[in-house]
Structures are given as C-alpha cells and as structure tokens.
Short mmCIF file of C-alpha atoms in Angstrom, two decimals:
data_model
loop_
_atom_site.label_atom_id
_atom_site.label_comp_id
_atom_site.label_asym_id
_atom_site.label_seq_id
_atom_site.Cartn_x
_atom_site.Cartn_y
_atom_site.Cartn_z
CA MET A 1 -46.63 96.20 118.34
CA GLU A 2 -46.73 92.52 119.18
CA PRO A 3 -44.65 90.18 117.01
CA TRP A 4 -46.53 87.77 114.85
CA ILE A 5 -45.80 84.17 115.68
CA HIS A 6 -47.84 81.45 114.10
CA PRO A 7 -48.54 78.95 116.92
CA GLU A 8 -48.32 75.86 114.72
CA THR A 9 -44.73 76.63 113.78
CA ARG A 10 -43.39 76.71 117.33
CA GLU A 11 -41.10 73.78 117.69
CA ALA A 12 -41.33 71.47 120.69
CA PRO A 13 -38.02 70.73 122.40
CA GLY A 14 -36.39 67.57 121.11
CA LEU A 15 -38.57 67.28 118.01
CA PRO A 16 -37.22 67.82 114.50
CA PRO A 17 -38.55 70.97 112.80
CA LEU A 18 -41.50 70.56 110.50
CA ALA A 19 -40.75 70.37 106.80
CA VAL A 20 -41.59 73.68 105.17
CA ARG A 21 -44.32 73.46 102.58
CA VAL A 22 -45.32 76.24 100.19
CA PRO A 23 -48.95 76.56 99.08
CA ARG A 24 -49.64 76.00 95.40
CA ARG A 25 -51.29 79.44 95.24
CA ASN A 26 -47.81 81.01 95.62
CA PHE A 27 -46.66 79.23 92.48
CA GLU A 28 -49.88 80.04 90.63
CA GLY A 29 -49.73 83.73 91.53
CA LEU A 30 -46.15 84.16 90.40
CA PHE A 31 -46.00 81.80 87.45
CA GLN A 32 -49.48 81.35 86.01
CA HIS A 33 -50.78 84.88 86.61
CA ALA A 34 -47.65 87.08 86.48
CA LEU A 35 -44.79 85.47 84.54
CA ARG A 36 -46.73 82.98 82.35
CA PRO A 37 -43.77 80.76 81.42
CA ALA A 38 -43.71 78.93 78.11
CA GLY A 39 -41.22 76.82 76.19
CA LEU A 40 -37.87 76.32 77.91
CA PHE A 41 -38.94 78.37 80.92
CA ALA A 42 -41.98 76.13 81.53
CA GLN A 43 -39.93 72.99 80.97
CA ALA A 44 -37.24 74.16 83.41
CA LEU A 45 -39.95 74.64 86.05
CA ARG A 46 -41.22 71.09 85.47
CA ASP A 47 -37.65 69.83 85.72
CA VAL A 48 -37.28 71.31 89.23
CA GLY A 49 -40.64 69.92 90.41
CA TYR A 50 -43.29 72.53 89.63
CA ASP A 51 -45.89 71.24 87.18
CA PRO A 52 -48.80 73.66 86.72
CA ASP A 53 -51.04 70.74 85.77
CA ALA A 54 -50.33 68.71 88.93
CA VAL A 55 -52.83 68.63 91.79
CA GLU A 56 -50.69 68.99 94.93
CA GLU A 57 -51.96 71.76 97.20
CA VAL A 58 -48.53 72.27 98.78
CA LEU A 59 -45.01 71.75 97.49
CA PRO A 60 -41.68 71.52 99.33
CA LEU A 61 -39.77 74.72 100.01
CA GLU A 62 -36.94 73.29 97.90
CA VAL A 63 -39.21 73.31 94.83
CA TRP A 64 -40.19 76.93 95.51
CA ARG A 65 -36.54 77.97 95.82
CA ALA A 66 -35.54 76.03 92.67
CA SER A 67 -38.49 77.57 90.80
CA LEU A 68 -37.38 81.04 91.84
CA ALA A 69 -33.87 80.25 90.56
CA VAL A 70 -35.39 79.23 87.21
CA ALA A 71 -37.43 82.45 87.16
CA ARG A 72 -34.32 84.54 87.86
CA ARG A 73 -32.60 82.98 84.83
CA HIS A 74 -35.57 83.25 82.46
CA ALA A 75 -37.48 86.35 83.59
CA CYS A 76 -34.61 88.48 84.93
CA PRO A 77 -31.51 87.72 82.84
CA GLY A 78 -28.59 90.02 83.49
CA LEU A 79 -29.77 91.12 86.94
CA THR A 80 -27.90 90.29 90.12
CA SER A 81 -29.56 87.65 92.27
CA GLU A 82 -30.68 90.33 94.77
CA ASP A 83 -32.16 92.59 92.08
CA ALA A 84 -33.87 89.65 90.37
CA ASN A 85 -35.38 88.49 93.67
CA ARG A 86 -36.77 91.99 94.28
CA VAL A 87 -38.31 92.03 90.78
CA LEU A 88 -39.81 88.58 91.36
CA GLY A 89 -41.29 89.78 94.67
CA THR A 90 -42.99 92.58 92.76
CA HIS A 91 -44.31 90.13 90.16
CA TYR A 92 -45.51 87.85 92.97
CA VAL A 93 -47.80 90.59 94.32
CA ASP A 94 -49.02 91.45 90.82
CA GLY A 95 -49.86 87.80 90.18
CA PHE A 96 -51.48 87.37 93.59
CA ALA A 97 -53.68 90.41 92.83
CA GLN A 98 -55.17 88.41 89.94
CA THR A 99 -56.37 85.59 92.20
CA LEU A 100 -59.77 85.63 93.92
CA VAL A 101 -58.35 86.55 97.33
CA GLY A 102 -55.83 88.90 95.76
CA ARG A 103 -58.51 90.87 93.92
CA ILE A 104 -60.20 91.54 97.25
CA PHE A 105 -56.90 92.73 98.74
CA ALA A 106 -56.10 94.88 95.69
CA ALA A 107 -59.49 96.59 95.94
CA ALA A 108 -59.14 97.16 99.71
CA ALA A 109 -55.48 98.31 99.81
CA PRO A 110 -56.08 101.93 98.74
CA LEU A 111 -58.85 102.23 101.33
CA LEU A 112 -56.71 100.71 104.09
CA GLY A 113 -53.67 102.89 103.47
CA ALA A 114 -50.00 102.13 103.99
CA GLU A 115 -49.90 101.74 107.78
CA ARG A 116 -52.93 99.48 108.01
CA CYS A 117 -51.60 97.30 105.17
CA LEU A 118 -48.25 97.07 106.93
CA ALA A 119 -50.00 96.06 110.14
CA ARG A 120 -51.59 93.20 108.17
CA LEU A 121 -48.30 92.21 106.56
CA PRO A 122 -47.70 89.29 108.96
CA THR A 123 -50.99 87.76 107.83
CA TYR A 124 -50.09 88.29 104.16
CA LEU A 125 -46.70 86.61 104.65
CA ARG A 126 -48.28 83.75 106.57
CA ALA A 127 -50.51 83.04 103.59
CA GLY A 128 -47.36 82.34 101.57
CA ARG A 129 -45.04 80.78 104.15
CA ASP A 130 -46.45 79.96 107.55
CA ASP A 131 -43.00 79.12 108.96
CA MET A 132 -41.78 82.75 108.77
CA LYS A 133 -41.96 85.03 111.79
CA LEU A 134 -42.28 88.76 111.37
CA LEU A 135 -41.88 91.57 113.89
CA LEU A 136 -42.97 95.05 112.82
CA GLU A 137 -42.24 98.31 114.56
CA PRO A 138 -43.21 101.84 113.56
CA VAL A 139 -40.16 104.11 113.82
CA ARG A 140 -41.59 107.51 112.81
CA THR A 141 -44.12 108.90 110.38
CA ARG A 142 -43.93 106.89 107.14
CA GLU A 143 -41.08 104.68 108.38
CA TRP A 144 -41.27 101.19 109.87
CA ARG A 145 -38.78 98.43 110.61
CA ALA A 146 -39.39 94.76 110.01
CA ARG A 147 -37.39 91.88 111.41
CA VAL A 148 -37.99 88.56 109.68
CA VAL A 149 -36.97 85.19 111.08
CA ASP A 150 -36.78 82.65 108.28
CA ALA A 151 -34.90 79.36 108.10
CA ASP A 152 -34.29 79.93 104.37
CA PRO A 153 -34.31 83.70 103.86
CA LEU A 154 -34.81 85.68 100.66
CA PRO A 155 -34.77 89.26 101.99
CA ASP A 156 -34.77 90.92 98.57
CA PHE A 157 -37.81 88.93 97.43
CA VAL A 158 -39.70 89.99 100.57
CA ALA A 159 -38.50 93.59 100.10
CA GLY A 160 -40.03 93.50 96.60
CA VAL A 161 -43.25 92.07 98.01
CA VAL A 162 -43.48 94.80 100.66
CA GLU A 163 -42.78 97.56 98.12
CA GLN A 164 -45.46 96.29 95.77
CA VAL A 165 -48.00 95.85 98.58
CA LEU A 166 -47.38 99.48 99.56
CA ARG A 167 -47.68 100.63 95.93
CA ARG A 168 -51.19 99.16 96.01
CA THR A 169 -52.00 101.73 98.72
CA ARG A 170 -50.97 104.50 96.29
CA VAL A 171 -47.77 105.60 98.03
CA LEU A 172 -44.18 105.74 96.78
CA PRO A 173 -42.31 103.10 98.85
CA ARG A 174 -38.66 102.24 99.39
CA VAL A 175 -37.68 99.09 101.26
CA ASP A 176 -34.02 98.58 102.15
CA VAL A 177 -32.43 95.41 103.48
CA LEU A 178 -30.48 96.55 106.55
CA GLU A 179 -29.25 93.30 108.03
CA ARG A 180 -28.61 89.89 106.52
CA ALA A 181 -27.84 86.95 108.78
CA GLU A 182 -28.19 83.22 108.39
CA HIS A 183 -31.79 82.98 109.59
CA VAL A 184 -32.85 86.58 110.12
CA TYR A 185 -32.91 89.84 108.26
CA SER A 186 -34.27 93.32 108.82
CA LEU A 187 -35.91 95.76 106.48
CA ARG A 188 -36.35 99.54 106.66
CA ILE A 189 -39.71 100.44 105.13
CA ARG A 190 -40.31 104.05 104.09
CA TRP A 191 -42.76 105.79 101.83
CA ASP A 192 -43.82 109.16 100.53
CA GLU A 193 -47.33 110.17 99.69
CA ALA A 194 -48.01 109.97 95.96
#
C-alpha cells in the first residue's frame, strides 16, 4: 500500500516548516458535540485560547494541545495521560459523528467494513491534521500496522481514534502503540468480528 503524503506539507530545502494549524471542526467535534464543557472546564479552554464563540477557522497546534490537556484534567480525572488521550480520541470520533460530514461517515462505516475504513484512514487523519503522514500496511487477516510521522505526536489519542472508527464498522478492535519516538510512532491494529 502506498504511504499517504499530503503534497502541501512537503518542506522545501532551506525553508522553515509551516506552522501547524488545526481546523476549528476538530475543536467543535470534541468539545461542542462530545464533551460539552461548562463552568470551569469551559473557562479553562478559553484561558488556553479556544473560545467556542470565536470565528477563526483554524487555530494553532499549541491551542489544540493545551485544550487536550484541559480536557484530560476535566473529563478524565484520575487517568494516566496515555489512558486519558485514548479516551479523548474515542470522544473525538463520537463528536465528529455528530457533524454533517461525520454523520455521512457514521452511516457509511458499517457498509464499508473495517479494511476499507482503514484504507481511508489517511484521509480521515488529514481532515484533522494535514501535517501528519501515515503509512498503512496489512499484516494478516484482521491485523494492520500503521506508522505515523508527526512533529508533535499523541499516539494514544490516535489509537483511540482508530479504535472508535473501527467500532463504527461493527467490529471489536484493539489498537496497541508499539513504538514511540520523538516524531514517529507505530500502531498495531487488530479486530475481531462482532
């Protein structure tokens, strides 16, 4: 399978890398549709730069990361950072499924099945962060490997996303983080038929 590489993120020699921007729809899916913060949680998000009433279409990656840290504290107290990130990845997919585009995906996922959804995973990730690069490889029946190149990785969040995407296809998934490095990680993706 060919690796997915978004052409606009290839860096030209000698030029500084492009600043990573996160689409507002990522924030809306996770916060407005899934977690629905109020009170101190909502105020903490505003304090780190995410205001649900603002009009920016994209926000800096730093605001996304700070917002996830706020969500870990408020929505996942007592969990390790890795476990909280996985839970937030699951909530992210649930919130995305409530958006216009997400409702279309949620309706199509059971018809597509696990393998076809996995094959589309690079496109799904690109919708959230177009700076990430994903390589997918089928290993055997109901097992794939993913290698993700990301300047600011959150492998457990992505593992939660992948698990929840596969759950939408009506299988029982398990995604394990196999390798963690500074700018790359790998995932083992397995599932059983429900």
